[in-house]
Short mmCIF file of C-alpha atoms in Angstrom, two decimals:
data_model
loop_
_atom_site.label_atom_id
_atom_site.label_comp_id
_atom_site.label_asym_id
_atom_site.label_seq_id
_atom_site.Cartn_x
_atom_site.Cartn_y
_atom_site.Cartn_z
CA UNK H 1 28.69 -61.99 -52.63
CA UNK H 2 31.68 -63.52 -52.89
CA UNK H 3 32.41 -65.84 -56.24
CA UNK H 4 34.81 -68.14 -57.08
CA UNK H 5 36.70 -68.80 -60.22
CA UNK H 6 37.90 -72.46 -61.04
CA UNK H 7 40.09 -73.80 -63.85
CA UNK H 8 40.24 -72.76 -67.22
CA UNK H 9 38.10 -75.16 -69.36
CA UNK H 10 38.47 -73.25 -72.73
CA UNK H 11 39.85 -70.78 -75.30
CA UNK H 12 39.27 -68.65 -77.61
CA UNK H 13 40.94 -66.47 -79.64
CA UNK H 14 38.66 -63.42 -78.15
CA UNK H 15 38.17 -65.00 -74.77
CA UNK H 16 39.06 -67.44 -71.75
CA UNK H 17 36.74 -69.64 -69.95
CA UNK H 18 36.46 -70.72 -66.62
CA UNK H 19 34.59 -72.07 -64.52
CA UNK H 20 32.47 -70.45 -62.14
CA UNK H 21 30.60 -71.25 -58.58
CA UNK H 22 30.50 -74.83 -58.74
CA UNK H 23 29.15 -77.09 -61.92
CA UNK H 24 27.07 -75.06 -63.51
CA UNK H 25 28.11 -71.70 -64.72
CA UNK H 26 30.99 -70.42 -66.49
CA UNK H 27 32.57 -67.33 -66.95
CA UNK H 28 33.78 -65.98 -70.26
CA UNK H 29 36.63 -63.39 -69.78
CA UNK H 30 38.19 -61.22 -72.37
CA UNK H 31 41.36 -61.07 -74.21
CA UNK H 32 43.10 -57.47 -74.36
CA UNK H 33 41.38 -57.99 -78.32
CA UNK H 34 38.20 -57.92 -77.02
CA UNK H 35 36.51 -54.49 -76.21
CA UNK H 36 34.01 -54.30 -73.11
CA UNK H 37 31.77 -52.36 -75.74
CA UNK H 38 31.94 -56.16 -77.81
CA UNK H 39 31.53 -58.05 -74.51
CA UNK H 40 28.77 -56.12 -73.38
CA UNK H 41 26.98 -56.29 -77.09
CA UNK H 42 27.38 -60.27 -76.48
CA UNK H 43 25.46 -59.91 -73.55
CA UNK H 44 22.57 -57.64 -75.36
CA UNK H 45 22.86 -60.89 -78.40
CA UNK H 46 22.99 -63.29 -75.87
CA UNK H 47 20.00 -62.15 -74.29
CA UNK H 48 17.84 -61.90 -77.67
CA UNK H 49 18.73 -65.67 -78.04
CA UNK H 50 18.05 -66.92 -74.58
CA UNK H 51 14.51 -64.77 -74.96
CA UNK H 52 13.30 -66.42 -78.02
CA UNK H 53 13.43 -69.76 -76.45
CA UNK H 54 16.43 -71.17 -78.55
CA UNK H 55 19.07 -73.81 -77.82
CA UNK H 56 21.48 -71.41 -76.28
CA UNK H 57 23.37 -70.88 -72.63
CA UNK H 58 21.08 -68.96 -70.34
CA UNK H 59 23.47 -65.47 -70.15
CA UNK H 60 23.36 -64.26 -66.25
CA UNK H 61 25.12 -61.16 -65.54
CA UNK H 62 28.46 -58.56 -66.49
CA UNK H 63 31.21 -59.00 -64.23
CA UNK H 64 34.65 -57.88 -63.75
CA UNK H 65 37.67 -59.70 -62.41
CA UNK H 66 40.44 -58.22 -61.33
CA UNK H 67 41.03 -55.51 -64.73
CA UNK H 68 38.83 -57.64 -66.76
CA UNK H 69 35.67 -58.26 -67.69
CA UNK H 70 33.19 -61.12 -68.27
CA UNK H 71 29.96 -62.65 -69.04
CA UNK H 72 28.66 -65.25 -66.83
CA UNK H 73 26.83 -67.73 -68.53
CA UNK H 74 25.29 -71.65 -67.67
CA UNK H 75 27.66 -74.46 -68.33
CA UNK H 76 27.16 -76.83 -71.48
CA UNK H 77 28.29 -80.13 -71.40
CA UNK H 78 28.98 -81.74 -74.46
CA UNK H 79 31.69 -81.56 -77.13
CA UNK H 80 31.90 -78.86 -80.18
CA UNK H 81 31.85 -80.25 -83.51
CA UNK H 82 35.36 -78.99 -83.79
CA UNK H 83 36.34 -81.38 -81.53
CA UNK H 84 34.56 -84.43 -83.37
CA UNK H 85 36.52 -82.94 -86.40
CA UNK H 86 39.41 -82.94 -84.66
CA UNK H 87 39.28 -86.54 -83.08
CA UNK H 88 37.73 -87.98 -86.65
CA UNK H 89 34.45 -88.94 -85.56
CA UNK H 90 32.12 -86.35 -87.46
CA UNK H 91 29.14 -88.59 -88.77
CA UNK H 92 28.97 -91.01 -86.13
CA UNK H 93 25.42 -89.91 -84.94
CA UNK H 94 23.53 -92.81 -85.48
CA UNK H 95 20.86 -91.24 -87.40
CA UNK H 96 21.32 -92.84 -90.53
CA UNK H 97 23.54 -96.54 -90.97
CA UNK H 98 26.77 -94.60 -92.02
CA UNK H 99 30.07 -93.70 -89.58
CA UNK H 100 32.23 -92.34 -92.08
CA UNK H 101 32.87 -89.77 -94.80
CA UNK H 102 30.96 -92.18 -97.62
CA UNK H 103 28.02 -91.57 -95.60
CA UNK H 104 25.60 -89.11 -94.42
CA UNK H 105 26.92 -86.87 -92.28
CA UNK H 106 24.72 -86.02 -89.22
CA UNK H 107 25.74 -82.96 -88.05
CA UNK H 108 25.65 -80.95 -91.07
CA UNK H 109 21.81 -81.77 -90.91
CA UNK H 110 21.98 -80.75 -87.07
CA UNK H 111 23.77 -77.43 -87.92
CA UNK H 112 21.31 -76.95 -90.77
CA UNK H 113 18.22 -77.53 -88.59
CA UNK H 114 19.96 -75.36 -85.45
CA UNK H 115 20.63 -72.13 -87.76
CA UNK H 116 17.07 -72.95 -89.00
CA UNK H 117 15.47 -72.65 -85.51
CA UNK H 118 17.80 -69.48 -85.32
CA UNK H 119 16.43 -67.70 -89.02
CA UNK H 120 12.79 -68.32 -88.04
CA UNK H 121 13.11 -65.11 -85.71
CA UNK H 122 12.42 -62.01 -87.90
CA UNK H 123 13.07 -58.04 -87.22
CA UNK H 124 15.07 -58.64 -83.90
CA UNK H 125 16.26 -55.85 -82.38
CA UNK H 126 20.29 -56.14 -82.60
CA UNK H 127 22.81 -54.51 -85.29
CA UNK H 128 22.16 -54.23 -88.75
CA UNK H 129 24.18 -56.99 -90.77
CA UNK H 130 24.96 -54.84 -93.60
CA UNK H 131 26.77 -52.05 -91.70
CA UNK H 132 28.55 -54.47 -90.26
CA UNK H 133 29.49 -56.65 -93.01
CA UNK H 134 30.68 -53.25 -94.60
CA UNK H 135 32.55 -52.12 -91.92
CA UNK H 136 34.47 -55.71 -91.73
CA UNK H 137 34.73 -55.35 -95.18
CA UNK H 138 36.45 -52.26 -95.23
CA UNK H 139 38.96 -52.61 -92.97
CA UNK H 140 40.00 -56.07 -94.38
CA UNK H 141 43.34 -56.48 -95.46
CA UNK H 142 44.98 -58.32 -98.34
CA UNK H 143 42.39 -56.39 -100.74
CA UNK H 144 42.38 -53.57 -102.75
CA UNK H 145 40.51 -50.06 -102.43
CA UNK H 146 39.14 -51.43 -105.77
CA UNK H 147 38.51 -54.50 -104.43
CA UNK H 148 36.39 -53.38 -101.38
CA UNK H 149 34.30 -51.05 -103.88
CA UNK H 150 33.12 -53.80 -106.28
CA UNK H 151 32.33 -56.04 -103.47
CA UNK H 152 30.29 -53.65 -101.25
CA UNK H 153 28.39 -52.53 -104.71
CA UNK H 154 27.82 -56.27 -105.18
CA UNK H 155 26.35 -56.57 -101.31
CA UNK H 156 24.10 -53.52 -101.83
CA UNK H 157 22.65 -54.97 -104.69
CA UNK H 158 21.36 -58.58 -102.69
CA UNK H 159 17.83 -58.65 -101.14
CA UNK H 160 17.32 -57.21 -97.68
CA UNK H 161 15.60 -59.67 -94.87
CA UNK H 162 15.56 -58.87 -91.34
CA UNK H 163 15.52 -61.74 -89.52
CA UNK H 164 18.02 -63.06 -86.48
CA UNK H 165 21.21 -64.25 -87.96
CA UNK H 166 24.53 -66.09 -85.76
CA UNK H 167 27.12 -64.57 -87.17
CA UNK H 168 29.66 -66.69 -86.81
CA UNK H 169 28.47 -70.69 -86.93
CA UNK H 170 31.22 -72.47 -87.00
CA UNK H 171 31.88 -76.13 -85.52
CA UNK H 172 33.53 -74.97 -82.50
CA UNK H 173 30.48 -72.85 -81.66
CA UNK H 174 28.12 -75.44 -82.26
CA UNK H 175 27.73 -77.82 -79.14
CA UNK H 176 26.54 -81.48 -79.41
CA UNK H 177 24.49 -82.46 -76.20
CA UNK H 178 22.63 -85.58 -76.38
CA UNK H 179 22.26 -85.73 -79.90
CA UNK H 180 20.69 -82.17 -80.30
CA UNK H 181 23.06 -78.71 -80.94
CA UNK H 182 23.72 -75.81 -78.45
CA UNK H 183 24.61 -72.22 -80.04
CA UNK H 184 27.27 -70.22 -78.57
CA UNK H 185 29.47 -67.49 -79.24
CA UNK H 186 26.97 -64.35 -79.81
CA UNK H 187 29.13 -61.78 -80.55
CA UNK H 188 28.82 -61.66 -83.94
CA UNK H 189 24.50 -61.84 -83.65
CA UNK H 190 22.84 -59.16 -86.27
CA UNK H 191 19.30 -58.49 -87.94
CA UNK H 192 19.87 -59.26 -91.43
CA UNK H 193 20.05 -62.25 -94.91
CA UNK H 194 20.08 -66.09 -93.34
CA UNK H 195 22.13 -66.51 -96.47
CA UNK H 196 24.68 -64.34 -95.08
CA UNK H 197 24.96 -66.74 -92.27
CA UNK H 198 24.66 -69.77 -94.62
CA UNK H 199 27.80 -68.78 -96.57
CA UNK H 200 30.07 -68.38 -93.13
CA UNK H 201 29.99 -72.06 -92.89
CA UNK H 202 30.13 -73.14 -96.53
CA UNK H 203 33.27 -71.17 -96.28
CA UNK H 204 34.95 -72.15 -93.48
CA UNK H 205 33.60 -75.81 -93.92
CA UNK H 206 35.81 -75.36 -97.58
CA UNK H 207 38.96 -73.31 -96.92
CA UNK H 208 39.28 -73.52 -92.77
CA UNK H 209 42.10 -75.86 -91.19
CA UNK H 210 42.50 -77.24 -88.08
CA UNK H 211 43.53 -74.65 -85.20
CA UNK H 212 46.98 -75.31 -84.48
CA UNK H 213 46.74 -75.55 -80.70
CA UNK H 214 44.47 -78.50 -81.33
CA UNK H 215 47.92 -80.60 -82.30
CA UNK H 216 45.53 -81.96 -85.81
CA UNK H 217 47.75 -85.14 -86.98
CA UNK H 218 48.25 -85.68 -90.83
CA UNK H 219 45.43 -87.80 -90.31
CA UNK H 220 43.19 -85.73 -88.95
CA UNK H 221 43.98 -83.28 -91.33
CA UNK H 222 43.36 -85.77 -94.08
CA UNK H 223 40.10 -86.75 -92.09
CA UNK H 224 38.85 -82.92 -92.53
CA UNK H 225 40.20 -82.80 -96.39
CA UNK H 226 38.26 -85.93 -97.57
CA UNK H 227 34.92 -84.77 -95.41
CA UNK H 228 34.86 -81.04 -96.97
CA UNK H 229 32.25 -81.32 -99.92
CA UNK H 230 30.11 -83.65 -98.48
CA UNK H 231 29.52 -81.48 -95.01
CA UNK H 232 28.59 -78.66 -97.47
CA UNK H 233 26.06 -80.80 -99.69
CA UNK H 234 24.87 -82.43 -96.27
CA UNK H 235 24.15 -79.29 -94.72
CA UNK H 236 23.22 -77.17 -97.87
CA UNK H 237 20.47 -80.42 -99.11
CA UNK H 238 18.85 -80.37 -95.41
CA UNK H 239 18.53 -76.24 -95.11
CA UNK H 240 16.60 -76.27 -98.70
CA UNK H 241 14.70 -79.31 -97.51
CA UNK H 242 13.50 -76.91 -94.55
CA UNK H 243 13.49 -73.60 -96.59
CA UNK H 244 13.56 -73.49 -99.76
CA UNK H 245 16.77 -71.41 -99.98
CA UNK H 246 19.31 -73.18 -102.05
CA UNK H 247 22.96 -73.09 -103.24
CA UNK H 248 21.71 -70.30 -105.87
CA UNK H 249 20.14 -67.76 -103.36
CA UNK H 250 24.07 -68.22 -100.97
CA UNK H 251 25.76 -68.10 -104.00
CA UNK H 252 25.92 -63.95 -104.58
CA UNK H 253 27.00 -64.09 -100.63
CA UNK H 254 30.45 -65.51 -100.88
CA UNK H 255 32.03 -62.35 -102.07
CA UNK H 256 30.87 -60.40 -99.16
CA UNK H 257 30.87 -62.69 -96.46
CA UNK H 258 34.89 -64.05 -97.61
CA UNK H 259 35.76 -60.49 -97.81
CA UNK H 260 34.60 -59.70 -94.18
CA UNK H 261 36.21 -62.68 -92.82
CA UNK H 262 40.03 -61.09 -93.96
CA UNK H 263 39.17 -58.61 -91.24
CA UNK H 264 39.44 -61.72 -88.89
CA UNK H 265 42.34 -62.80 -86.85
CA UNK H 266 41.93 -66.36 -86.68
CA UNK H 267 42.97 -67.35 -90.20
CA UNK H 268 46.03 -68.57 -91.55
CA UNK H 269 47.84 -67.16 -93.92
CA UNK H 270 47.31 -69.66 -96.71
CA UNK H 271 43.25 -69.48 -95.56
CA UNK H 272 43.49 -66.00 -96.29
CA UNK H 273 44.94 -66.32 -99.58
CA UNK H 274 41.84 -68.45 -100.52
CA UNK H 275 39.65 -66.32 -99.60
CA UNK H 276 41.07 -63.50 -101.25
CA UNK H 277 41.22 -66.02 -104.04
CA UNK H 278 37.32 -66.58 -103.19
CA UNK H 279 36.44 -62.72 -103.43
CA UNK H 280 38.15 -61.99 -106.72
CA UNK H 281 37.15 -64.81 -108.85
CA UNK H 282 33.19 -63.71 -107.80
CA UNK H 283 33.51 -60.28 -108.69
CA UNK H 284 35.42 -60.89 -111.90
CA UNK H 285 33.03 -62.93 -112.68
CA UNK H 286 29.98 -59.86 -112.34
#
């Protein structure tokens, strides 16, 4: 069967997308940085998701192209919350009477409720988050042997839940369609601590900046600045409501979690300095 590839609708910084066979399927194709062992894991996550009945793009099939390889996956439409970031208009979901910062902020509750639906999965059967966090952890740069030690003796030491965890929620993996959320971007999918995955987006909601391909204006950037603290307390106020886990119970996951995300490549250096920053004010602090 013969298939066709169409124009390039997105990137990544793991990834290309295209489209694929008409309207509705894509293909995701990897970046030299992306192992077929990862892509084909992403498949396995992707899978899981799609099984459980959550708000996710129904994964098809492998394929390769040419010398690389792909997942083929149904096509979204919507915009990512990144993109609402990055055109100013995060918080004008008319749920509540507010359209601006001062206000609440809609789609902190709609990430809230999405990674919700997501942690209400237990004992899936997909990589253990502690290994991984470990591994990440120890192959981060900018920290110390010392460093590493003290924060992996702090991550042994949390509570141990085994239920379906993301990963990796941030706003440009988070999909606004009709007012509701789409989850993509499963590569980073493991059995392990909702709080793990809670303190991925207080962190980069607090230290992240605007890709630089996305051309962010001094306004925009201001935009994202002034609307920081009040995603986290949006999002953080409607996950307890749900819950019960609070600020207190993400807390002791900062260290770890900011620690792992040195390993990562899509950071600037100045985000990287806060979050090395992040990692040794917590375990000073022990």
């Amino acid at each position: 069967m013969t298939h066709k590839l169409g124009n390039k609708i997105a990137e990544g910084a793991g990834s290309e997308v295209y489209e694929w066979d008409g309207e509705h399927k894509i293909v995701k194709l990897a970046k030299p940085n992306t192992s077929i062992d990862d892509l084909q894991q992403e498949l396995v996550n992707s899978r899981v998701a799609w099984e459980y009945g959550l708000p996710v793009p129904e994964p098809f099939e492998f394929v390769t192209i040419g010398d690389r390889a792909g997942i083929v996956f149904e096509r979204i439409y919507g915009e990512s919350m990144l993109t609402r970031l990055q055109d100013g208009r995060i918080g004008q979901i008319t749920e509540s009477p507010s359209s601006n910062v001062s206000g609440d902020i809609v789609e902190a509750r709609i990430t809230a409720r999405l990674l919700h639906q997501v942690h209400a999965h237990a004992a899936p059967p997909l990589r253990d988050q502690r290994e991984r966090l470990t591994y990440d952890i120890n192959r981060a740069p900018y920290l110390t042997e010392a460093d590493k030690a003290s924060v992996i003796a702090q991550l042994n030491q949390l509570p141990v839940k085994q239920v379906l965890c993301h990963g990796d929620p941030n706003p440009g993996n988070i999909v606004i369609r009709e007012n509701d959320a789409v989850l993509i971007d499963w590569n980073d999918a493991s059995t392990g601590n909702p709080e793990a995955d809670l303190a991925e987006y207080v962190l980069l909601i607090r230290y992240a900046t605007m890709p630089e391909y996305l051309n962010p204006t001094p306004e925009v950037k201001a935009f994202l600045d002034a609307a920081r603290e009040k995603l986290v307390r949006t999002f953080l106020d409607e996950y307890k409501q749900l819950t019960g886990i609070g600020y207190e119970d993400i807390e002791p996951w900062f260290a770890p979690v900011a620690a792992r995300k040195l390993s990562a490549d899509a950071f600037t250096e100045a985000v990287k300095a806060s979050l090395v920053e992040e990692v040794r004010r917590r375990i000073a602090s022990k």
